[in-house]
mmCIF file of C-alpha atoms in Angstrom:
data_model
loop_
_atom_site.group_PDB
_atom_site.id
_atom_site.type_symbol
_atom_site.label_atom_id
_atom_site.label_comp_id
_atom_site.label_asym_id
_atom_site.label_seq_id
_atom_site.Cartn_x
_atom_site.Cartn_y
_atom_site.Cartn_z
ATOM 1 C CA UNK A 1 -6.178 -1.725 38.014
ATOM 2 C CA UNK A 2 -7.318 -5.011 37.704
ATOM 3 C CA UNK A 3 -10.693 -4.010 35.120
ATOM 4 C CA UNK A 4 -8.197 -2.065 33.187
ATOM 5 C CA UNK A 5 -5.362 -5.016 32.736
ATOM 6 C CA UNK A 6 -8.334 -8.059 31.798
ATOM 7 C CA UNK A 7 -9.780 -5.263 29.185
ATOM 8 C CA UNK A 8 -6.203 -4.734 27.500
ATOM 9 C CA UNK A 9 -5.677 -8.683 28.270
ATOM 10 C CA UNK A 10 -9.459 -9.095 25.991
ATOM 11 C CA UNK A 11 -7.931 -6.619 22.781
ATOM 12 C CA UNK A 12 -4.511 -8.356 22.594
ATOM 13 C CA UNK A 13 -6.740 -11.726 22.935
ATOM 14 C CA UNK A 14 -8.638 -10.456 20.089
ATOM 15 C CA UNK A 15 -5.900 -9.373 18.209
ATOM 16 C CA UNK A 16 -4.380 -12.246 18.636
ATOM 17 C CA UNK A 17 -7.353 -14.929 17.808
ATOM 18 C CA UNK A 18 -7.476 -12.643 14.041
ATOM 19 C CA UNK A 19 -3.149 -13.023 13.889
ATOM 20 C CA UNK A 20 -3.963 -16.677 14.000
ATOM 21 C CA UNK A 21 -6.796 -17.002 11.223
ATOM 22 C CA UNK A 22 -5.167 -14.724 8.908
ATOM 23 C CA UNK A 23 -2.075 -17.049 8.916
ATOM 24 C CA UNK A 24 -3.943 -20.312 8.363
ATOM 25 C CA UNK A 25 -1.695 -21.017 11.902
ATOM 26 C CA UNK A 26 -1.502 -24.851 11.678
ATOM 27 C CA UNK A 27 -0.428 -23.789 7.945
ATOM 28 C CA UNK A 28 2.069 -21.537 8.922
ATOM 29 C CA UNK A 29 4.033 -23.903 11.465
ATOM 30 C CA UNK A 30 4.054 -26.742 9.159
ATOM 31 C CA UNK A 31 5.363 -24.804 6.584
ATOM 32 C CA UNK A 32 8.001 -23.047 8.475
ATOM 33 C CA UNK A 33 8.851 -26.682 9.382
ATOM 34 C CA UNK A 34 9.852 -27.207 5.892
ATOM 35 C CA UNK A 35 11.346 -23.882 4.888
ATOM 36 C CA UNK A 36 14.029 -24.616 7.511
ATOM 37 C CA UNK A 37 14.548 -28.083 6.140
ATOM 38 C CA UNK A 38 15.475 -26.495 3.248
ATOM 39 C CA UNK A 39 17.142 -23.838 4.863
ATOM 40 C CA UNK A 40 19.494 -26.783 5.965
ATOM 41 C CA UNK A 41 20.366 -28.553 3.176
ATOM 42 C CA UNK A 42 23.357 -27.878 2.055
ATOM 43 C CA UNK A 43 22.958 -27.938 -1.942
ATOM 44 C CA UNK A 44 20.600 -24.757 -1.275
ATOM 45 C CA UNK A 45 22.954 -22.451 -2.165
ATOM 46 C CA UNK A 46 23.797 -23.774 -5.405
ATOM 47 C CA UNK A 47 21.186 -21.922 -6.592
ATOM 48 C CA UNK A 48 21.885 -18.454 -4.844
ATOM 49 C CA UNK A 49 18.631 -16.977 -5.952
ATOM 50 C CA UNK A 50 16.614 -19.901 -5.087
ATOM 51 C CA UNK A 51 18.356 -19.665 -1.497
ATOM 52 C CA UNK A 52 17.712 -16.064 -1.295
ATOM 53 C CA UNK A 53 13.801 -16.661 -1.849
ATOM 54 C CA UNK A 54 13.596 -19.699 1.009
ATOM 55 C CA UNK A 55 14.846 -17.582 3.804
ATOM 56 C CA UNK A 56 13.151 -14.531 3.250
ATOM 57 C CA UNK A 57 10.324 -16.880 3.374
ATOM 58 C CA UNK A 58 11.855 -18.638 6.712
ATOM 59 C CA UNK A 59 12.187 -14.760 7.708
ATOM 60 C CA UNK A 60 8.969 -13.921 7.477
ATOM 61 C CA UNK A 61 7.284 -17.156 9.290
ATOM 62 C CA UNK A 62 9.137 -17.161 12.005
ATOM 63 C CA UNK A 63 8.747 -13.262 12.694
ATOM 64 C CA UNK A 64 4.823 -13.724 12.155
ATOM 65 C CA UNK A 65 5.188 -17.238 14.176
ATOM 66 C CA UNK A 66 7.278 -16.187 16.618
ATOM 67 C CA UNK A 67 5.976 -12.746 17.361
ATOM 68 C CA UNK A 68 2.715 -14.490 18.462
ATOM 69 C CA UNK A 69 4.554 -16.570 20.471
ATOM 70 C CA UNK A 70 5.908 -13.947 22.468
ATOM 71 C CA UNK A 71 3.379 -11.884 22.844
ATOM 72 C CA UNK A 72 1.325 -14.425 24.487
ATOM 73 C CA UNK A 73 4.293 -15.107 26.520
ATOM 74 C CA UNK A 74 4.852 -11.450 27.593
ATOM 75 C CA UNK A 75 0.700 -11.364 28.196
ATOM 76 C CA UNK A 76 1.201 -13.880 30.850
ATOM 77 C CA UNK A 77 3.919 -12.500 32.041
ATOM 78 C CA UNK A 78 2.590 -9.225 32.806
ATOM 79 C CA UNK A 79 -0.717 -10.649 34.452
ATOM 80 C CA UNK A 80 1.092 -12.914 36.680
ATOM 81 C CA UNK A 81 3.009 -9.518 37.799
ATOM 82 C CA UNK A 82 0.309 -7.397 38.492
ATOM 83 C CA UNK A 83 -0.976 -10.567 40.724
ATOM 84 C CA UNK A 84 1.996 -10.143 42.385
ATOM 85 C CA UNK A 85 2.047 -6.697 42.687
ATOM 86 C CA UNK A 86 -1.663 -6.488 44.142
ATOM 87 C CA UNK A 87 -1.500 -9.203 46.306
ATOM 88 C CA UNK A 88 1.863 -6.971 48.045
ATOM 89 C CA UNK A 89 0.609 -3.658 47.687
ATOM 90 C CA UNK A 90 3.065 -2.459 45.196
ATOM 91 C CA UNK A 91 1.272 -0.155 43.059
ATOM 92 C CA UNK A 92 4.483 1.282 41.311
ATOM 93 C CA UNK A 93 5.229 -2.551 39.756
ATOM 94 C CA UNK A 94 1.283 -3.125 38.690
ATOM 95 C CA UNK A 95 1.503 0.307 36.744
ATOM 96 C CA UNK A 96 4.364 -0.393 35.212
ATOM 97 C CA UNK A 97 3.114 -3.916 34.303
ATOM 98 C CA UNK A 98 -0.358 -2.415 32.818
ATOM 99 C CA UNK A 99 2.138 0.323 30.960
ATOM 100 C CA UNK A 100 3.350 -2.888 29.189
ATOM 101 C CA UNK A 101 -0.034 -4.667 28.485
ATOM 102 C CA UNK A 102 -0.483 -1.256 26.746
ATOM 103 C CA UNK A 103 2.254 -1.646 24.777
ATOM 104 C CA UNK A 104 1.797 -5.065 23.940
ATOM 105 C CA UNK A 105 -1.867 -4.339 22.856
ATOM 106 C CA UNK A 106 -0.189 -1.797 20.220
ATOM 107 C CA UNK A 107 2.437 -4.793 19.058
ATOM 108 C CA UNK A 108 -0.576 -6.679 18.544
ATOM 109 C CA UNK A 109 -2.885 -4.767 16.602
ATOM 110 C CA UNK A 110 0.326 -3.736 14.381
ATOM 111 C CA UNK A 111 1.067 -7.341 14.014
ATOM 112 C CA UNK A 112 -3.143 -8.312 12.981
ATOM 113 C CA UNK A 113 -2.784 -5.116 10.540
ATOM 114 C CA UNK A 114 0.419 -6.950 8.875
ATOM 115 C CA UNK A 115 -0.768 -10.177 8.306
ATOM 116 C CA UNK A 116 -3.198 -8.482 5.898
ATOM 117 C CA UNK A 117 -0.803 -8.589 3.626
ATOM 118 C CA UNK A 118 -0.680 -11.840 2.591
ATOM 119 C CA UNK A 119 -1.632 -11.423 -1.058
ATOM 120 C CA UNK A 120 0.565 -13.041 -4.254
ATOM 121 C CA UNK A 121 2.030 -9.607 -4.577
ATOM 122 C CA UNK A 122 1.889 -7.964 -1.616
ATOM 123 C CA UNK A 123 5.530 -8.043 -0.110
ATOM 124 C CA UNK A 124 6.591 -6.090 -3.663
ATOM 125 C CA UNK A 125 7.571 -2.692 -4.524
ATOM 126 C CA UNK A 126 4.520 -0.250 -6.462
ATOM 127 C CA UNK A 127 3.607 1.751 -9.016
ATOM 128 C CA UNK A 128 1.455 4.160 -8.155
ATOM 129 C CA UNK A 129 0.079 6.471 -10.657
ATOM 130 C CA UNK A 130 -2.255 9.444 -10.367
ATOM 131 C CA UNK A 131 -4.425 11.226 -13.045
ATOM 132 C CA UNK A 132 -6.388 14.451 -12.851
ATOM 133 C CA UNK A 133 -10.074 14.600 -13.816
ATOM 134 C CA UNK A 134 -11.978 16.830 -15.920
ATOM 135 C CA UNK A 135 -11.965 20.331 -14.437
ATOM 136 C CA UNK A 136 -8.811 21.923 -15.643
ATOM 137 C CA UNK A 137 -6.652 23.714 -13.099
ATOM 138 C CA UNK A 138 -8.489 22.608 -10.353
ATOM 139 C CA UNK A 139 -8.025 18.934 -10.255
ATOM 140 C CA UNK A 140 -4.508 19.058 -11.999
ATOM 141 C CA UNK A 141 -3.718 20.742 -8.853
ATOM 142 C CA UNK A 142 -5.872 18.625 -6.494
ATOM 143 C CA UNK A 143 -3.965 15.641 -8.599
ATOM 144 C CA UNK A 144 -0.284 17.034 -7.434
ATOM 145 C CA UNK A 145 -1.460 17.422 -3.615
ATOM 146 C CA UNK A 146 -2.746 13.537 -3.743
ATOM 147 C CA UNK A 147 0.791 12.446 -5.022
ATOM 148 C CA UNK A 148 2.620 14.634 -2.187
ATOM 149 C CA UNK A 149 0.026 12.904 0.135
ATOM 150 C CA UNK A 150 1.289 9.378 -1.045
ATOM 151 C CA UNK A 151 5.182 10.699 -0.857
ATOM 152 C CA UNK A 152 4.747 11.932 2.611
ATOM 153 C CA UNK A 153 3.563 8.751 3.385
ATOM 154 C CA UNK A 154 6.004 6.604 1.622
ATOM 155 C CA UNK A 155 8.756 9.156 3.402
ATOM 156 C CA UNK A 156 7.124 8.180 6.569
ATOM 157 C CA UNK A 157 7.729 4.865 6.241
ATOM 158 C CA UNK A 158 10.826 4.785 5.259
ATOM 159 C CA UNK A 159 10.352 4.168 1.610
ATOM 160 C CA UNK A 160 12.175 5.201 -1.289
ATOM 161 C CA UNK A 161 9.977 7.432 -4.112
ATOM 162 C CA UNK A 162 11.002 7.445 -7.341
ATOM 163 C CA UNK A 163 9.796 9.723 -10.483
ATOM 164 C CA UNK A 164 8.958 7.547 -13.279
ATOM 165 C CA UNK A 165 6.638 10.111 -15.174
ATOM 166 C CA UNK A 166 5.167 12.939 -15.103
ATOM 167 C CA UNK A 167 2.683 15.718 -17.328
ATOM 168 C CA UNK A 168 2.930 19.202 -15.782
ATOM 169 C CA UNK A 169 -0.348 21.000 -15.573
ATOM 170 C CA UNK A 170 -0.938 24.222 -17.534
ATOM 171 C CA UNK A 171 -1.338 26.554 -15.095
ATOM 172 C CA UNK A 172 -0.458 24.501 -11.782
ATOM 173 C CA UNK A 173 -0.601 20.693 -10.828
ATOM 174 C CA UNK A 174 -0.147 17.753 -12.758
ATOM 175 C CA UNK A 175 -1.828 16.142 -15.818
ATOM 176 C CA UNK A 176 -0.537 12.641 -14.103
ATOM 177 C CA UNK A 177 2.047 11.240 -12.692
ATOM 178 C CA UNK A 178 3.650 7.827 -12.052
ATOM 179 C CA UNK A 179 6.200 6.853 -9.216
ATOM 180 C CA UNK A 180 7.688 3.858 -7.926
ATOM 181 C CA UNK A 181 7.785 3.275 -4.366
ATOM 182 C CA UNK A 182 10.252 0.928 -2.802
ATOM 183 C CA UNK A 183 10.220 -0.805 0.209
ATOM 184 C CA UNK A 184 8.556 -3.930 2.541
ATOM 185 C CA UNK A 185 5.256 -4.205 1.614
ATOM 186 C CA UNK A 186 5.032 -1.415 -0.287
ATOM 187 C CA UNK A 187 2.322 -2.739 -2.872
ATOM 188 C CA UNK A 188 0.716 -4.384 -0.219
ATOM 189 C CA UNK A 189 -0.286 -1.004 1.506
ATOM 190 C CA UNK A 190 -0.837 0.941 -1.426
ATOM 191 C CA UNK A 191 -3.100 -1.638 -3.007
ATOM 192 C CA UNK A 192 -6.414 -0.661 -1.404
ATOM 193 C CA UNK A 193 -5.723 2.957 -2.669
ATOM 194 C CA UNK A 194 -6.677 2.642 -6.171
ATOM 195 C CA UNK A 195 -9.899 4.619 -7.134
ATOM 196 C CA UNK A 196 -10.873 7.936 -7.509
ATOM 197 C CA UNK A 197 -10.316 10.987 -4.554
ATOM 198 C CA UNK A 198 -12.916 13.702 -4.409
ATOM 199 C CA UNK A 199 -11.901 17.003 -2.880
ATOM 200 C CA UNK A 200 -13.946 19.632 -2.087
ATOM 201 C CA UNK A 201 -12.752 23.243 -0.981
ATOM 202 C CA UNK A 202 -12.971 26.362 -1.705
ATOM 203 C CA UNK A 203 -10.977 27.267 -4.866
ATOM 204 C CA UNK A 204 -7.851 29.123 -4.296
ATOM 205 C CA UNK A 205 -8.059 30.004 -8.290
ATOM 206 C CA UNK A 206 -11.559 31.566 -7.926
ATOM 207 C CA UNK A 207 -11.485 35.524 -7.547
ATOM 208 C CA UNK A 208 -14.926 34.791 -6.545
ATOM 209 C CA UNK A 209 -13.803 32.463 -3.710
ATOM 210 C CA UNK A 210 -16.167 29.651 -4.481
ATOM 211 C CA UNK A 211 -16.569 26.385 -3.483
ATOM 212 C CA UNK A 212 -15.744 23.857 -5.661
ATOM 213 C CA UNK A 213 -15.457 20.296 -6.492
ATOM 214 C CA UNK A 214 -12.459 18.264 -8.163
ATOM 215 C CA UNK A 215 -11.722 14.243 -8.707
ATOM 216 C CA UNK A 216 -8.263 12.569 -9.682
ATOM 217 C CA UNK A 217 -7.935 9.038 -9.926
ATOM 218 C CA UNK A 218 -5.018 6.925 -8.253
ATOM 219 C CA UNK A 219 -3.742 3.286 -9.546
ATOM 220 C CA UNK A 220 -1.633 1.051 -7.845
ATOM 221 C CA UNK A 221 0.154 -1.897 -9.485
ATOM 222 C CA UNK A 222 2.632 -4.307 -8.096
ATOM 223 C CA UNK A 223 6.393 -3.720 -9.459
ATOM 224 C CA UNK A 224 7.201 -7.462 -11.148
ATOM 225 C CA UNK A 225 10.969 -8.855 -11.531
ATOM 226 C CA UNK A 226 12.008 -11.279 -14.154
ATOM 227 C CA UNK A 227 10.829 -14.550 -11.838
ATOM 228 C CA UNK A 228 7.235 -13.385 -13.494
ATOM 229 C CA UNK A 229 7.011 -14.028 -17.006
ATOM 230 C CA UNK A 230 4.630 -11.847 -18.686
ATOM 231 C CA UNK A 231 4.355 -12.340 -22.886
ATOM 232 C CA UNK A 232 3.694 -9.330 -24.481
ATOM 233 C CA UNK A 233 2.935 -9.517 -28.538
ATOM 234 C CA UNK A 234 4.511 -6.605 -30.243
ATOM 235 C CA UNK A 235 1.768 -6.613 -32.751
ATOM 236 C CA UNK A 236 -0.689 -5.771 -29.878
ATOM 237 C CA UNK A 237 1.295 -2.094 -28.820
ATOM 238 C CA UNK A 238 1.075 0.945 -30.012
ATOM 239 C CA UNK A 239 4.271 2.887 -29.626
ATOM 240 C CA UNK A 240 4.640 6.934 -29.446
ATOM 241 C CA UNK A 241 7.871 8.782 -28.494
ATOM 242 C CA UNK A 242 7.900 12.423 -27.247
ATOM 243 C CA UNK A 243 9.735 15.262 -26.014
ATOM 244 C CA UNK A 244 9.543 15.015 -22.157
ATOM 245 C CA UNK A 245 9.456 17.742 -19.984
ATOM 246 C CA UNK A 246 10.490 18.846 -16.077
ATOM 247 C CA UNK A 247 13.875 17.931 -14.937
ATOM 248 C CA UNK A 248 16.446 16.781 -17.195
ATOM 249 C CA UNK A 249 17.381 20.625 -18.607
ATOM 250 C CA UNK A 250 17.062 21.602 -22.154
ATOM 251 C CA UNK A 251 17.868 17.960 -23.664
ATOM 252 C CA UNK A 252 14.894 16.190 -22.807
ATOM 253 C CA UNK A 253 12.561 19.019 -24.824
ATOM 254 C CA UNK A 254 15.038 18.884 -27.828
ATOM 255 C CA UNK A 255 14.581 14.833 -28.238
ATOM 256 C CA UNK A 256 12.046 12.443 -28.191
ATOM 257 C CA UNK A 257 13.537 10.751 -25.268
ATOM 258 C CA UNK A 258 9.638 9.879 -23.813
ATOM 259 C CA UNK A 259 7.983 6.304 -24.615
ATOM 260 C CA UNK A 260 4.254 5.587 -24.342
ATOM 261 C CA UNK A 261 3.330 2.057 -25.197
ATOM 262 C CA UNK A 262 -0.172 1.222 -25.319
ATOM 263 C CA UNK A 263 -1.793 -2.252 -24.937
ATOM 264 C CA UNK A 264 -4.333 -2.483 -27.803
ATOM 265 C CA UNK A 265 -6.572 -5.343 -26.235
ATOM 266 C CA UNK A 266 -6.577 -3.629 -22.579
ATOM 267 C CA UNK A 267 -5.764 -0.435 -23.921
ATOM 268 C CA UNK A 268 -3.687 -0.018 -20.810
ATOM 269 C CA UNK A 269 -0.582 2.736 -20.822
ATOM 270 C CA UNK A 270 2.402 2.883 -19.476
ATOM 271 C CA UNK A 271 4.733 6.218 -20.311
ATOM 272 C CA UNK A 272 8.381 7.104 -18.915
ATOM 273 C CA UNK A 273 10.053 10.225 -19.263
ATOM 274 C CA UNK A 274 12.422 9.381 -16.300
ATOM 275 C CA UNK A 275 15.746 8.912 -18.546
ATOM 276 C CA UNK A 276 17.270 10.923 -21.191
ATOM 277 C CA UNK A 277 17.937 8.070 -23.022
ATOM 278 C CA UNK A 278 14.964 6.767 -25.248
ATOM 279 C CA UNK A 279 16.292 3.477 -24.607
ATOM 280 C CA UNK A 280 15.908 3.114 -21.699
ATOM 281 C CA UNK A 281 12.445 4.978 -21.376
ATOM 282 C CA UNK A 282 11.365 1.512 -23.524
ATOM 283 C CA UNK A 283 12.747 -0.879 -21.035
ATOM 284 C CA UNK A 284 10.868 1.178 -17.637
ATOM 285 C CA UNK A 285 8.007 1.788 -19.896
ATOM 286 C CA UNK A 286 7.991 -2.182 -20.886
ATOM 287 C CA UNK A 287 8.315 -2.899 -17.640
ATOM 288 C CA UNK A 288 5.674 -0.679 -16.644
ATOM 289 C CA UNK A 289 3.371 -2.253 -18.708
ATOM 290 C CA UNK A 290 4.188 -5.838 -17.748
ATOM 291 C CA UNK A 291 3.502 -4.817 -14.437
ATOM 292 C CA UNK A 292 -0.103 -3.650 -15.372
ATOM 293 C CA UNK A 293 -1.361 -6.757 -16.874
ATOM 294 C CA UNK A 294 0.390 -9.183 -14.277
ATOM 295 C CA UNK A 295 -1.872 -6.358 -11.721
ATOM 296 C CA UNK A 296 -4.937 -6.814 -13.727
ATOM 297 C CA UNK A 297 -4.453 -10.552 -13.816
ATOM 298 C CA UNK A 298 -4.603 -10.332 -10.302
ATOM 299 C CA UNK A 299 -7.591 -8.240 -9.800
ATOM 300 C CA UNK A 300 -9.534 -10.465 -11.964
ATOM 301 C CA UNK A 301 -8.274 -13.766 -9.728
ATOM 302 C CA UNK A 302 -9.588 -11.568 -6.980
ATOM 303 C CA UNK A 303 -13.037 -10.561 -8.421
ATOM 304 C CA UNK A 304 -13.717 -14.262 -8.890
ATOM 305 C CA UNK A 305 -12.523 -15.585 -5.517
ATOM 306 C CA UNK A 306 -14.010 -12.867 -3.478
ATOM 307 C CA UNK A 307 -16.544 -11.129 -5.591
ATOM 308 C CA UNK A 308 -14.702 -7.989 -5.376
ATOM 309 C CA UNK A 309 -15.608 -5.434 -7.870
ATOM 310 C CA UNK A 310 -12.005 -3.312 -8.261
ATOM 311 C CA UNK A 311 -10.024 -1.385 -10.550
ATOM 312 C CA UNK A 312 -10.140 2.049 -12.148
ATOM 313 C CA UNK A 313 -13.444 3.579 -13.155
ATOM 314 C CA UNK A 314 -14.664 6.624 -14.479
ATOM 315 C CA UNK A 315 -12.977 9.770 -12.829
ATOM 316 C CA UNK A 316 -16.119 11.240 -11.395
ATOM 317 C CA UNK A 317 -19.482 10.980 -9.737
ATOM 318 C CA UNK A 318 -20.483 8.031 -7.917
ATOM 319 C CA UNK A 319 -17.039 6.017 -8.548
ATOM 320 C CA UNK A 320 -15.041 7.652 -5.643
ATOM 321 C CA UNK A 321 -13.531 5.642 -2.723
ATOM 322 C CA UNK A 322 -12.955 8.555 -0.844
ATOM 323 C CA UNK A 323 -13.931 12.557 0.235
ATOM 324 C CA UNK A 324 -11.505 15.201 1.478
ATOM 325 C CA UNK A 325 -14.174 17.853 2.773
ATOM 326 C CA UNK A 326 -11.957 20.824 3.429
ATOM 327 C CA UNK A 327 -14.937 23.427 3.079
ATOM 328 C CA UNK A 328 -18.098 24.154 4.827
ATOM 329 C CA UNK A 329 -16.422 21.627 7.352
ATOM 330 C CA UNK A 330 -13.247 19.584 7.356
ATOM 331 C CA UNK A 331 -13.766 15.812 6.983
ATOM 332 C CA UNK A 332 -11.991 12.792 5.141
ATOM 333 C CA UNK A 333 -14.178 10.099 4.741
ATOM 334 C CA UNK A 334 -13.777 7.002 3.405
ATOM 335 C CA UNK A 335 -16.591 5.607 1.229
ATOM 336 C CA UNK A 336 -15.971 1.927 1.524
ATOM 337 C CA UNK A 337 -15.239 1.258 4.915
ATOM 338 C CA UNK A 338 -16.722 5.037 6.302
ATOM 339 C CA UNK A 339 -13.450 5.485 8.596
ATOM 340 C CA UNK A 340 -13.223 9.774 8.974
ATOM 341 C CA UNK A 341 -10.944 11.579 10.134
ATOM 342 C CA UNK A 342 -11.555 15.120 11.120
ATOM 343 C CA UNK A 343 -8.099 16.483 10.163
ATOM 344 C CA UNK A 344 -7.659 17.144 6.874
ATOM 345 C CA UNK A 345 -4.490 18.294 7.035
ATOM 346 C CA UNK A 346 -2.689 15.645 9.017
ATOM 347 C CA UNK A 347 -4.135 13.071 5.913
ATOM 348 C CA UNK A 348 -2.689 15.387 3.053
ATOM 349 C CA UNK A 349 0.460 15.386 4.563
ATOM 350 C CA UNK A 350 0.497 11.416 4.336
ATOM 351 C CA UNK A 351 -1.166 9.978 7.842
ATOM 352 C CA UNK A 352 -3.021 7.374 5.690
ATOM 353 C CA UNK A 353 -2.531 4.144 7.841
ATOM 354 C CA UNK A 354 -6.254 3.688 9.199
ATOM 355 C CA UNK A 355 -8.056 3.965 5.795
ATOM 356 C CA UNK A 356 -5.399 1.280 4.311
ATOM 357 C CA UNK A 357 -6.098 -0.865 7.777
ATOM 358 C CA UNK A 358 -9.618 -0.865 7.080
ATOM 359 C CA UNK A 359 -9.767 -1.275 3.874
ATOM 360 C CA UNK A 360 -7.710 -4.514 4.055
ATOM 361 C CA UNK A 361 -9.335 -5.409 6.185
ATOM 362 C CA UNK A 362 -12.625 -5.215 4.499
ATOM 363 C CA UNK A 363 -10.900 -7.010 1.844
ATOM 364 C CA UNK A 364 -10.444 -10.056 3.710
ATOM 365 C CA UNK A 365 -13.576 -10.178 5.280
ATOM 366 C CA UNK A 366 -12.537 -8.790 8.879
ATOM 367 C CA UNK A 367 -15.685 -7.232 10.462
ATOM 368 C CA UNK A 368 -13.455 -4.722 12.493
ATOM 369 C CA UNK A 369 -14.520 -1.766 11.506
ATOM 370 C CA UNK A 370 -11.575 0.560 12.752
ATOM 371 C CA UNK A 371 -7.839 0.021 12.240
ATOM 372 C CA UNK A 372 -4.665 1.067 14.471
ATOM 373 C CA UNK A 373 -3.037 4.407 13.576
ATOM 374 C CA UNK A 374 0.351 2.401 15.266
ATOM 375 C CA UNK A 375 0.083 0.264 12.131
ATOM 376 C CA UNK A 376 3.859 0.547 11.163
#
């Protein structure tokens, strides 16, 4: 009893010593000291917005400041009662205590996973977009199971999904596909994702049943709100409308009602068919693309602070982040952090939490090298 309680005591210690070096702790209290300063003064809510920003912010510290707090509270607690409970011979109480160090180790890791996140963008919604590779049918299907895999896991979350385009496949799957997923964090999470996904199976469109090998890429970008102000020169797009296809019944395929705007100096893209209006297919695709650039203005503060090396590559050999092995053998591995998971089918169907762990992780230079599956 007692070996088992001082190991759980040493992970939540652990967990806890990371908690407090991810939030710069002095940091943190002094500046929760001065959200709430401001949280009192009572000209804040002249400026409504303003006001709304300061206590999400007071939110936020104090959860991450306080939660600490308590566990470390509870972790003394719960020793001092299984002390108790040993010294009188009352087994039943020093089980139940060690049920709780259990449960506070889980708290803890969850928490050290969290404050991760704790990048410019991170707390805001995402785009996440995913394109087939070369290969036809194959990866145009392999392309539609990745985005189920990130809906699932959205769904599991809590978060909302939203269609904002999407190129049907000619025989099955997708071309590519964008949505927007809503919710805490939500770009925070995703962010790690970006890269290309290498399945390998045996081909359900093969009469010769043979094994085969597709890639789709995946790109994540933070959604942006009008507090970011990102200048876009109309002489640098490109601008193509089209007849969309999917849902939206026979209107959408007798008008243009699609708009693709391409940056020429990035040449990134950004496309919506989600509206029958062409209108307003400009303003989501505009928005779209502002989101892009303020995302690739990030990854390049990011290369040169950290030396990362990030963002979309080629979508084939020897750029992928991570395998799905479904055939000889069943195996998701992935490349950058080599976290596996022999279950397949459990990480199509959206159980992604301890590759994103790690590779946050990994981004921030945490040497742990596996991550909670309780990370929510």
């Amino acid at each position: 009893m007692r070996a088992d309680a001082e190991a759980l005591q040493g992970q939540i210690q652990d967990s806890i010593a990371l908690l407090r070096r991810h939030l710069d702790w002095d940091v943190a209290l002094r500046r929760l000291d001065e959200v709430n300063a401001r949280a009192e003064d009572p000209t804040l809510w002249d400026k409504p917005d303003l006001a709304q920003e300061v206590m999400r912010e007071r939110g936020r510290l104090a959860d991450q400041i306080e939660g600490v707090q308590k566990l470390e509270q509870d972790v003394r607690d719960a020793l001092e009662l299984i002390e108790l409970a040993e010294a009188e011979g009352d087994a039943g109480t020093a089980d139940a205590a060690v049920a709780d160090l259990k449960a506070f180790a889980t708290e803890a890791k969850r928490r050290e996973i969290e404050s991760l996140l704790s990048g410019e963008a991170d707390m805001r919604d995402a785009f996440l977009e995913v394109n087939a590779g070369a290969g036809g049918t194959e990866a145009q299907d392999w392309a539609q199971m990745l985005l189920r895999m990130y809906t699932r896991w959205a769904e599991k979350r809590g978060l909302k999904v939203q269609m904002t385009e999407e190129s049907e496949g000619e025989q099955a799957g997708i071309k590519s596909a964008t949505i927007q997923v809503t919710g805490p964090n939500a770009y925070g999470w995703l962010k790690t994702e970006s890269g290309v996904h290498r399945l390998v199976r045996i081909s359900p469109f093969d009469a010769a049943a043979r094994r085969q090998t597709s890639f789709a890429s995946v790109y994540v970008f933070p959604v942006i709100d009008d507090k970011i102000e990102i200048e876009v020169n109309p002489a640098d797009l490109k601008t193509d409308t089209f007849r969309a296809s999917g849902a939206g019944g026979q209107h959408v395929n007798k008008t243009e009602s699609g708009v693709r705007f391409t940056h020429i100096p990035t040449g990134i893209v950004a496309a919506s068919t989600q509206d029958r209006s062409q209108h307003r297919n400009r303003v989501i695709a505009m928005d779209m693309l502002k989101a892009r650039l303020y995302e690739l203005e990030l990854r390049k503060r990011e290369e040169i602070t950290a030396g990362i090396e990030a963002g979309k590559t080629d979508i084939g050999w020897g750029h992928q982040i991570r395998s799905y092995v479904l055939a000889p053998y069943q195996l998701v591995k992935d490349l950058r952090t080599n976290v596996e998971k022999g279950n397949p089918d459990a990480v199509l169907d959206g159980e992604l939490d301890d590759f994103m762990a790690a590779a946050l992780a990994s981004r921030v230079g945490t040497t742990r090298s596996e991550a909670s599956a309780n990370a929510r």
